[in-house]
């Protein structure tokens, strides 16, 4: 594969692998939500590449919105505190919500968001997450669609950042420790 950044120790998931998985998930979503009023809610900014690719693989009509939350700052460890920086643009009463997220780590962000959206009377709230770091879970989260189980390394690319960098890489890679230590 061409053009791997010097800051990357190893490519975990290349573009082709991601593309194939996103296609599969899109197909499942199209079947599961056929005839339902589906709203995809992307969590900014990490979900953007996944959202853009997934959206095009969903063949039923659906809508899209975004929320921005903060729990990380510039460190590689969660602060455990979730703040809503940007809320939804529309009411979600009676809609089927599918939260689109890059990665589940401690689970704190998604557990909070699921509760929050259920509290706003959505008809259902489910999660589509590209990556799952199951070993790091602190609170339980049930994701209906998971792309890949990943080991506990700090990952960047395909939406994932370190200090707001690397989101643009088309692959998911392990960041070299010397970059953040
Ligand atoms: P959680 O609340 O601990 O599950 O954190 C989820 C959020 O942490 C994700 O949306 C990411 O922004 C961030 N995160 C967790 N692990 C990584 C990683 O390996 N690389 C980059 N961001 C990560
Ligand atoms: Mg994030």
PDB file of C-alpha atoms and ligand atoms in Angstrom:
ATOM      1  CA  UNK A   1       0.000   0.000   0.000  1.00  0.00           C
ATOM      2  CA  UNK A   2       1.281   3.441  -0.907  1.00  0.00           C
ATOM      3  CA  UNK A   3       1.811   6.496   1.291  1.00  0.00           C
ATOM      4  CA  UNK A   4       1.789   5.317   4.874  1.00  0.00           C
ATOM      5  CA  UNK A   5       2.655   8.148   7.273  1.00  0.00           C
ATOM      6  CA  UNK A   6       5.905   7.937   9.261  1.00  0.00           C
ATOM      7  CA  UNK A   7       3.859   8.497  12.442  1.00  0.00           C
ATOM      8  CA  UNK A   8       2.113   5.147  11.957  1.00  0.00           C
ATOM      9  CA  UNK A   9       3.585   2.022  13.517  1.00  0.00           C
ATOM     10  CA  UNK A  10       1.345  -0.399  11.696  1.00  0.00           C
ATOM     11  CA  UNK A  11      -1.750  -0.317   9.500  1.00  0.00           C
ATOM     12  CA  UNK A  12      -4.468  -2.295  11.243  1.00  0.00           C
ATOM     13  CA  UNK A  13      -7.248  -1.917   8.661  1.00  0.00           C
ATOM     14  CA  UNK A  14      -6.581  -0.878   5.096  1.00  0.00           C
ATOM     15  CA  UNK A  15      -8.987   0.953   2.815  1.00  0.00           C
ATOM     16  CA  UNK A  16     -10.234  -2.169   1.049  1.00  0.00           C
ATOM     17  CA  UNK A  17     -11.015  -3.988   4.266  1.00  0.00           C
ATOM     18  CA  UNK A  18     -12.921  -1.017   5.664  1.00  0.00           C
ATOM     19  CA  UNK A  19     -14.866  -0.528   2.442  1.00  0.00           C
ATOM     20  CA  UNK A  20     -15.998  -4.148   2.363  1.00  0.00           C
ATOM     21  CA  UNK A  21     -17.158  -4.047   5.989  1.00  0.00           C
ATOM     22  CA  UNK A  22     -19.019  -0.745   5.570  1.00  0.00           C
ATOM     23  CA  UNK A  23     -20.845  -2.235   2.595  1.00  0.00           C
ATOM     24  CA  UNK A  24     -21.944  -5.230   4.684  1.00  0.00           C
ATOM     25  CA  UNK A  25     -23.183  -3.027   7.521  1.00  0.00           C
ATOM     26  CA  UNK A  26     -25.074  -0.786   5.079  1.00  0.00           C
ATOM     27  CA  UNK A  27     -26.809  -3.803   3.611  1.00  0.00           C
ATOM     28  CA  UNK A  28     -27.857  -5.076   7.034  1.00  0.00           C
ATOM     29  CA  UNK A  29     -29.165  -1.647   8.039  1.00  0.00           C
ATOM     30  CA  UNK A  30     -31.161  -1.377   4.791  1.00  0.00           C
ATOM     31  CA  UNK A  31     -32.823  -4.721   5.550  1.00  0.00           C
ATOM     32  CA  UNK A  32     -33.388  -4.147   9.275  1.00  0.00           C
ATOM     33  CA  UNK A  33     -34.907  -0.671   8.873  1.00  0.00           C
ATOM     34  CA  UNK A  34     -36.927  -1.250   5.708  1.00  0.00           C
ATOM     35  CA  UNK A  35     -40.245   0.635   6.016  1.00  0.00           C
ATOM     36  CA  UNK A  36     -39.078   2.521   9.129  1.00  0.00           C
ATOM     37  CA  UNK A  37     -38.355   6.198   9.669  1.00  0.00           C
ATOM     38  CA  UNK A  38     -34.581   6.026  10.144  1.00  0.00           C
ATOM     39  CA  UNK A  39     -32.383   8.883  11.350  1.00  0.00           C
ATOM     40  CA  UNK A  40     -28.622   8.414  11.386  1.00  0.00           C
ATOM     41  CA  UNK A  41     -26.965  10.500  14.089  1.00  0.00           C
ATOM     42  CA  UNK A  42     -23.238  10.939  13.513  1.00  0.00           C
ATOM     43  CA  UNK A  43     -21.013  11.911  16.411  1.00  0.00           C
ATOM     44  CA  UNK A  44     -18.660  14.671  15.302  1.00  0.00           C
ATOM     45  CA  UNK A  45     -16.001  14.631  14.250  1.00  0.00           C
ATOM     46  CA  UNK A  46     -14.751  11.042  14.348  1.00  0.00           C
ATOM     47  CA  UNK A  47     -17.752   9.534  12.589  1.00  0.00           C
ATOM     48  CA  UNK A  48     -17.498  11.678   9.437  1.00  0.00           C
ATOM     49  CA  UNK A  49     -15.655   9.260   7.079  1.00  0.00           C
ATOM     50  CA  UNK A  50     -17.655   6.267   8.352  1.00  0.00           C
ATOM     51  CA  UNK A  51     -20.921   8.210   8.057  1.00  0.00           C
ATOM     52  CA  UNK A  52     -20.144   9.392   4.524  1.00  0.00           C
ATOM     53  CA  UNK A  53     -19.304   5.871   3.336  1.00  0.00           C
ATOM     54  CA  UNK A  54     -22.096   4.105   5.244  1.00  0.00           C
ATOM     55  CA  UNK A  55     -24.748   6.526   4.044  1.00  0.00           C
ATOM     56  CA  UNK A  56     -24.051   5.607   0.441  1.00  0.00           C
ATOM     57  CA  UNK A  57     -24.443   1.887   1.192  1.00  0.00           C
ATOM     58  CA  UNK A  58     -27.917   2.339   2.705  1.00  0.00           C
ATOM     59  CA  UNK A  59     -30.541   1.807   0.029  1.00  0.00           C
ATOM     60  CA  UNK A  60     -33.678   2.881   1.951  1.00  0.00           C
ATOM     61  CA  UNK A  61     -34.584   6.567   2.367  1.00  0.00           C
ATOM     62  CA  UNK A  62     -33.164   7.912   5.621  1.00  0.00           C
ATOM     63  CA  UNK A  63     -32.179  11.222   7.192  1.00  0.00           C
ATOM     64  CA  UNK A  64     -28.980  12.352   8.844  1.00  0.00           C
ATOM     65  CA  UNK A  65     -28.069  14.634  11.713  1.00  0.00           C
ATOM     66  CA  UNK A  66     -24.979  15.242  13.823  1.00  0.00           C
ATOM     67  CA  UNK A  67     -24.132  15.800  17.446  1.00  0.00           C
ATOM     68  CA  UNK A  68     -20.850  16.933  18.911  1.00  0.00           C
ATOM     69  CA  UNK A  69     -19.792  15.774  22.353  1.00  0.00           C
ATOM     70  CA  UNK A  70     -16.591  16.101  24.235  1.00  0.00           C
ATOM     71  CA  UNK A  71     -15.012  13.626  26.624  1.00  0.00           C
ATOM     72  CA  UNK A  72     -11.381  13.495  25.614  1.00  0.00           C
ATOM     73  CA  UNK A  73      -9.588  16.815  25.253  1.00  0.00           C
ATOM     74  CA  UNK A  74      -6.145  16.358  23.780  1.00  0.00           C
ATOM     75  CA  UNK A  75      -5.133  13.361  25.827  1.00  0.00           C
ATOM     76  CA  UNK A  76      -5.343   9.689  24.881  1.00  0.00           C
ATOM     77  CA  UNK A  77      -7.451   8.821  27.948  1.00  0.00           C
ATOM     78  CA  UNK A  78     -11.133   9.628  28.525  1.00  0.00           C
ATOM     79  CA  UNK A  79     -11.927  12.193  31.196  1.00  0.00           C
ATOM     80  CA  UNK A  80     -15.132  10.288  31.948  1.00  0.00           C
ATOM     81  CA  UNK A  81     -17.177  13.455  31.566  1.00  0.00           C
ATOM     82  CA  UNK A  82     -19.471  13.905  28.557  1.00  0.00           C
ATOM     83  CA  UNK A  83     -20.530  17.366  27.426  1.00  0.00           C
ATOM     84  CA  UNK A  84     -22.916  18.118  24.538  1.00  0.00           C
ATOM     85  CA  UNK A  85     -21.308  20.756  22.309  1.00  0.00           C
ATOM     86  CA  UNK A  86     -23.826  20.520  19.466  1.00  0.00           C
ATOM     87  CA  UNK A  87     -27.294  19.075  19.817  1.00  0.00           C
ATOM     88  CA  UNK A  88     -29.623  17.657  17.148  1.00  0.00           C
ATOM     89  CA  UNK A  89     -31.292  20.037  14.689  1.00  0.00           C
ATOM     90  CA  UNK A  90     -34.667  18.222  14.729  1.00  0.00           C
ATOM     91  CA  UNK A  91     -37.111  16.577  17.107  1.00  0.00           C
ATOM     92  CA  UNK A  92     -36.676  12.804  17.206  1.00  0.00           C
ATOM     93  CA  UNK A  93     -39.946  11.693  18.761  1.00  0.00           C
ATOM     94  CA  UNK A  94     -41.071   8.404  17.148  1.00  0.00           C
ATOM     95  CA  UNK A  95     -37.983   8.143  14.941  1.00  0.00           C
ATOM     96  CA  UNK A  96     -35.685   5.163  14.803  1.00  0.00           C
ATOM     97  CA  UNK A  97     -32.263   6.485  15.738  1.00  0.00           C
ATOM     98  CA  UNK A  98     -29.022   4.879  14.689  1.00  0.00           C
ATOM     99  CA  UNK A  99     -26.011   6.498  16.322  1.00  0.00           C
ATOM    100  CA  UNK A 100     -22.980   6.369  14.018  1.00  0.00           C
ATOM    101  CA  UNK A 101     -19.655   6.430  15.857  1.00  0.00           C
ATOM    102  CA  UNK A 102     -16.007   5.714  15.106  1.00  0.00           C
ATOM    103  CA  UNK A 103     -15.014   3.654  18.142  1.00  0.00           C
ATOM    104  CA  UNK A 104     -16.312   2.368  21.475  1.00  0.00           C
ATOM    105  CA  UNK A 105     -13.629   2.558  24.119  1.00  0.00           C
ATOM    106  CA  UNK A 106     -14.751   2.966  27.760  1.00  0.00           C
ATOM    107  CA  UNK A 107     -18.348   3.152  26.510  1.00  0.00           C
ATOM    108  CA  UNK A 108     -18.973   6.320  28.534  1.00  0.00           C
ATOM    109  CA  UNK A 109     -19.794   8.529  25.523  1.00  0.00           C
ATOM    110  CA  UNK A 110     -22.238   6.111  23.923  1.00  0.00           C
ATOM    111  CA  UNK A 111     -23.923   5.008  27.151  1.00  0.00           C
ATOM    112  CA  UNK A 112     -24.611   8.668  27.867  1.00  0.00           C
ATOM    113  CA  UNK A 113     -25.904   9.367  24.349  1.00  0.00           C
ATOM    114  CA  UNK A 114     -28.203   6.337  24.252  1.00  0.00           C
ATOM    115  CA  UNK A 115     -29.816   7.451  27.519  1.00  0.00           C
ATOM    116  CA  UNK A 116     -30.072  11.012  26.312  1.00  0.00           C
ATOM    117  CA  UNK A 117     -31.749  10.101  23.006  1.00  0.00           C
ATOM    118  CA  UNK A 118     -34.119   7.612  24.627  1.00  0.00           C
ATOM    119  CA  UNK A 119     -35.093  10.418  27.001  1.00  0.00           C
ATOM    120  CA  UNK A 120     -36.122  12.459  23.965  1.00  0.00           C
ATOM    121  CA  UNK A 121     -38.693   9.789  23.091  1.00  0.00           C
ATOM    122  CA  UNK A 122     -37.071   8.170  20.081  1.00  0.00           C
ATOM    123  CA  UNK A 123     -38.873   5.009  19.009  1.00  0.00           C
ATOM    124  CA  UNK A 124     -35.623   3.076  19.147  1.00  0.00           C
ATOM    125  CA  UNK A 125     -31.960   3.896  19.685  1.00  0.00           C
ATOM    126  CA  UNK A 126     -29.236   1.643  18.314  1.00  0.00           C
ATOM    127  CA  UNK A 127     -25.531   2.016  17.566  1.00  0.00           C
ATOM    128  CA  UNK A 128     -23.408   1.445  14.469  1.00  0.00           C
ATOM    129  CA  UNK A 129     -19.760   1.596  15.387  1.00  0.00           C
ATOM    130  CA  UNK A 130     -16.814   0.918  13.113  1.00  0.00           C
ATOM    131  CA  UNK A 131     -14.418  -0.203  15.850  1.00  0.00           C
ATOM    132  CA  UNK A 132     -14.796  -1.824  19.254  1.00  0.00           C
ATOM    133  CA  UNK A 133     -12.112  -1.899  21.965  1.00  0.00           C
ATOM    134  CA  UNK A 134     -13.985  -4.370  24.165  1.00  0.00           C
ATOM    135  CA  UNK A 135     -11.108  -4.771  26.661  1.00  0.00           C
ATOM    136  CA  UNK A 136     -11.406  -1.158  27.734  1.00  0.00           C
ATOM    137  CA  UNK A 137     -15.112  -1.127  28.557  1.00  0.00           C
ATOM    138  CA  UNK A 138     -16.062   0.622  31.819  1.00  0.00           C
ATOM    139  CA  UNK A 139     -19.809   0.874  31.276  1.00  0.00           C
ATOM    140  CA  UNK A 140     -21.848  -1.592  29.280  1.00  0.00           C
ATOM    141  CA  UNK A 141     -22.969  -0.569  25.797  1.00  0.00           C
ATOM    142  CA  UNK A 142     -24.882  -2.682  23.308  1.00  0.00           C
ATOM    143  CA  UNK A 143     -23.946  -1.917  19.702  1.00  0.00           C
ATOM    144  CA  UNK A 144     -26.188  -3.501  17.065  1.00  0.00           C
ATOM    145  CA  UNK A 145     -23.585  -3.097  14.307  1.00  0.00           C
ATOM    146  CA  UNK A 146     -19.847  -3.372  14.920  1.00  0.00           C
ATOM    147  CA  UNK A 147     -17.284  -3.288  12.119  1.00  0.00           C
ATOM    148  CA  UNK A 148     -14.167  -4.656  13.766  1.00  0.00           C
ATOM    149  CA  UNK A 149     -12.949  -5.762  17.178  1.00  0.00           C
ATOM    150  CA  UNK A 150      -9.638  -3.993  17.772  1.00  0.00           C
ATOM    151  CA  UNK A 151      -6.854  -4.417  20.352  1.00  0.00           C
ATOM    152  CA  UNK A 152      -6.040  -1.766  22.942  1.00  0.00           C
ATOM    153  CA  UNK A 153      -3.655   0.473  20.974  1.00  0.00           C
ATOM    154  CA  UNK A 154      -4.097   4.153  20.300  1.00  0.00           C
ATOM    155  CA  UNK A 155      -5.512   4.225  16.771  1.00  0.00           C
ATOM    156  CA  UNK A 156      -5.756   7.036  14.230  1.00  0.00           C
ATOM    157  CA  UNK A 157      -7.158   7.509  10.739  1.00  0.00           C
ATOM    158  CA  UNK A 158     -10.561   7.119   9.067  1.00  0.00           C
ATOM    159  CA  UNK A 159     -11.955   9.732  11.455  1.00  0.00           C
ATOM    160  CA  UNK A 160      -9.909   8.857  14.530  1.00  0.00           C
ATOM    161  CA  UNK A 161      -7.577  11.583  15.725  1.00  0.00           C
ATOM    162  CA  UNK A 162      -4.777  12.346  18.067  1.00  0.00           C
ATOM    163  CA  UNK A 163      -4.965  16.046  19.056  1.00  0.00           C
ATOM    164  CA  UNK A 164      -7.221  16.613  15.997  1.00  0.00           C
ATOM    165  CA  UNK A 165      -4.696  15.199  13.536  1.00  0.00           C
ATOM    166  CA  UNK A 166      -4.745  12.106  11.289  1.00  0.00           C
ATOM    167  CA  UNK A 167      -8.541  11.995  10.780  1.00  0.00           C
ATOM    168  CA  UNK A 168      -7.953  12.256   7.032  1.00  0.00           C
ATOM    169  CA  UNK A 169      -6.028   8.997   6.603  1.00  0.00           C
ATOM    170  CA  UNK A 170      -8.064   6.463   4.601  1.00  0.00           C
ATOM    171  CA  UNK A 171      -6.822   3.567   6.775  1.00  0.00           C
ATOM    172  CA  UNK A 172      -6.855   2.842  10.531  1.00  0.00           C
ATOM    173  CA  UNK A 173      -3.353   2.643  11.946  1.00  0.00           C
ATOM    174  CA  UNK A 174      -1.576   2.272  15.273  1.00  0.00           C
ATOM    175  CA  UNK A 175       0.010   5.594  16.243  1.00  0.00           C
ATOM    176  CA  UNK A 176       3.694   5.401  17.187  1.00  0.00           C
ATOM    177  CA  UNK A 177       4.042   5.806  20.957  1.00  0.00           C
ATOM    178  CA  UNK A 178       6.752   8.440  20.594  1.00  0.00           C
ATOM    179  CA  UNK A 179       4.142  10.790  19.104  1.00  0.00           C
ATOM    180  CA  UNK A 180       2.066  10.970  22.293  1.00  0.00           C
ATOM    181  CA  UNK A 181       4.483   9.968  25.082  1.00  0.00           C
TER     182      UNK A 181
HETATM  183  P1  LIG B   1     -15.417   6.326  25.171  1.00  0.00           P
HETATM  184  O1  LIG B   1     -16.426   7.258  25.785  1.00  0.00           O
HETATM  185  O2  LIG B   1     -14.301   6.041  26.122  1.00  0.00           O
HETATM  186  O3  LIG B   1     -16.039   5.045  24.647  1.00  0.00           O
HETATM  187  O4  LIG B   1     -14.705   7.115  24.040  1.00  0.00           O
HETATM  188  C1  LIG B   1     -15.085   7.121  22.737  1.00  0.00           C
HETATM  189  C2  LIG B   1     -14.336   8.204  22.011  1.00  0.00           C
HETATM  190  O5  LIG B   1     -12.967   8.196  22.412  1.00  0.00           O
HETATM  191  C3  LIG B   1     -14.317   7.990  20.523  1.00  0.00           C
HETATM  192  O6  LIG B   1     -15.363   8.670  19.902  1.00  0.00           O
HETATM  193  C4  LIG B   1     -12.981   8.563  20.118  1.00  0.00           C
HETATM  194  O7  LIG B   1     -13.116   9.925  19.859  1.00  0.00           O
HETATM  195  C5  LIG B   1     -12.116   8.416  21.333  1.00  0.00           C
HETATM  196  N1  LIG B   1     -11.164   7.294  21.220  1.00  0.00           N
HETATM  197  C6  LIG B   1     -11.182   6.123  21.889  1.00  0.00           C
HETATM  198  N2  LIG B   1     -10.171   5.332  21.532  1.00  0.00           N
HETATM  199  C7  LIG B   1      -9.488   6.014  20.593  1.00  0.00           C
HETATM  200  C8  LIG B   1      -8.318   5.704  19.800  1.00  0.00           C
HETATM  201  O8  LIG B   1      -7.698   4.635  19.868  1.00  0.00           O
HETATM  202  N3  LIG B   1      -7.925   6.684  18.934  1.00  0.00           N
HETATM  203  C9  LIG B   1      -8.574   7.873  18.803  1.00  0.00           C
HETATM  204  N4  LIG B   1      -9.670   8.186  19.499  1.00  0.00           N
HETATM  205  C10 LIG B   1     -10.119   7.270  20.390  1.00  0.00           C
HETATM  206 MG1  LIG B   2     -14.429  11.020  18.911  1.00  0.00          MG
END
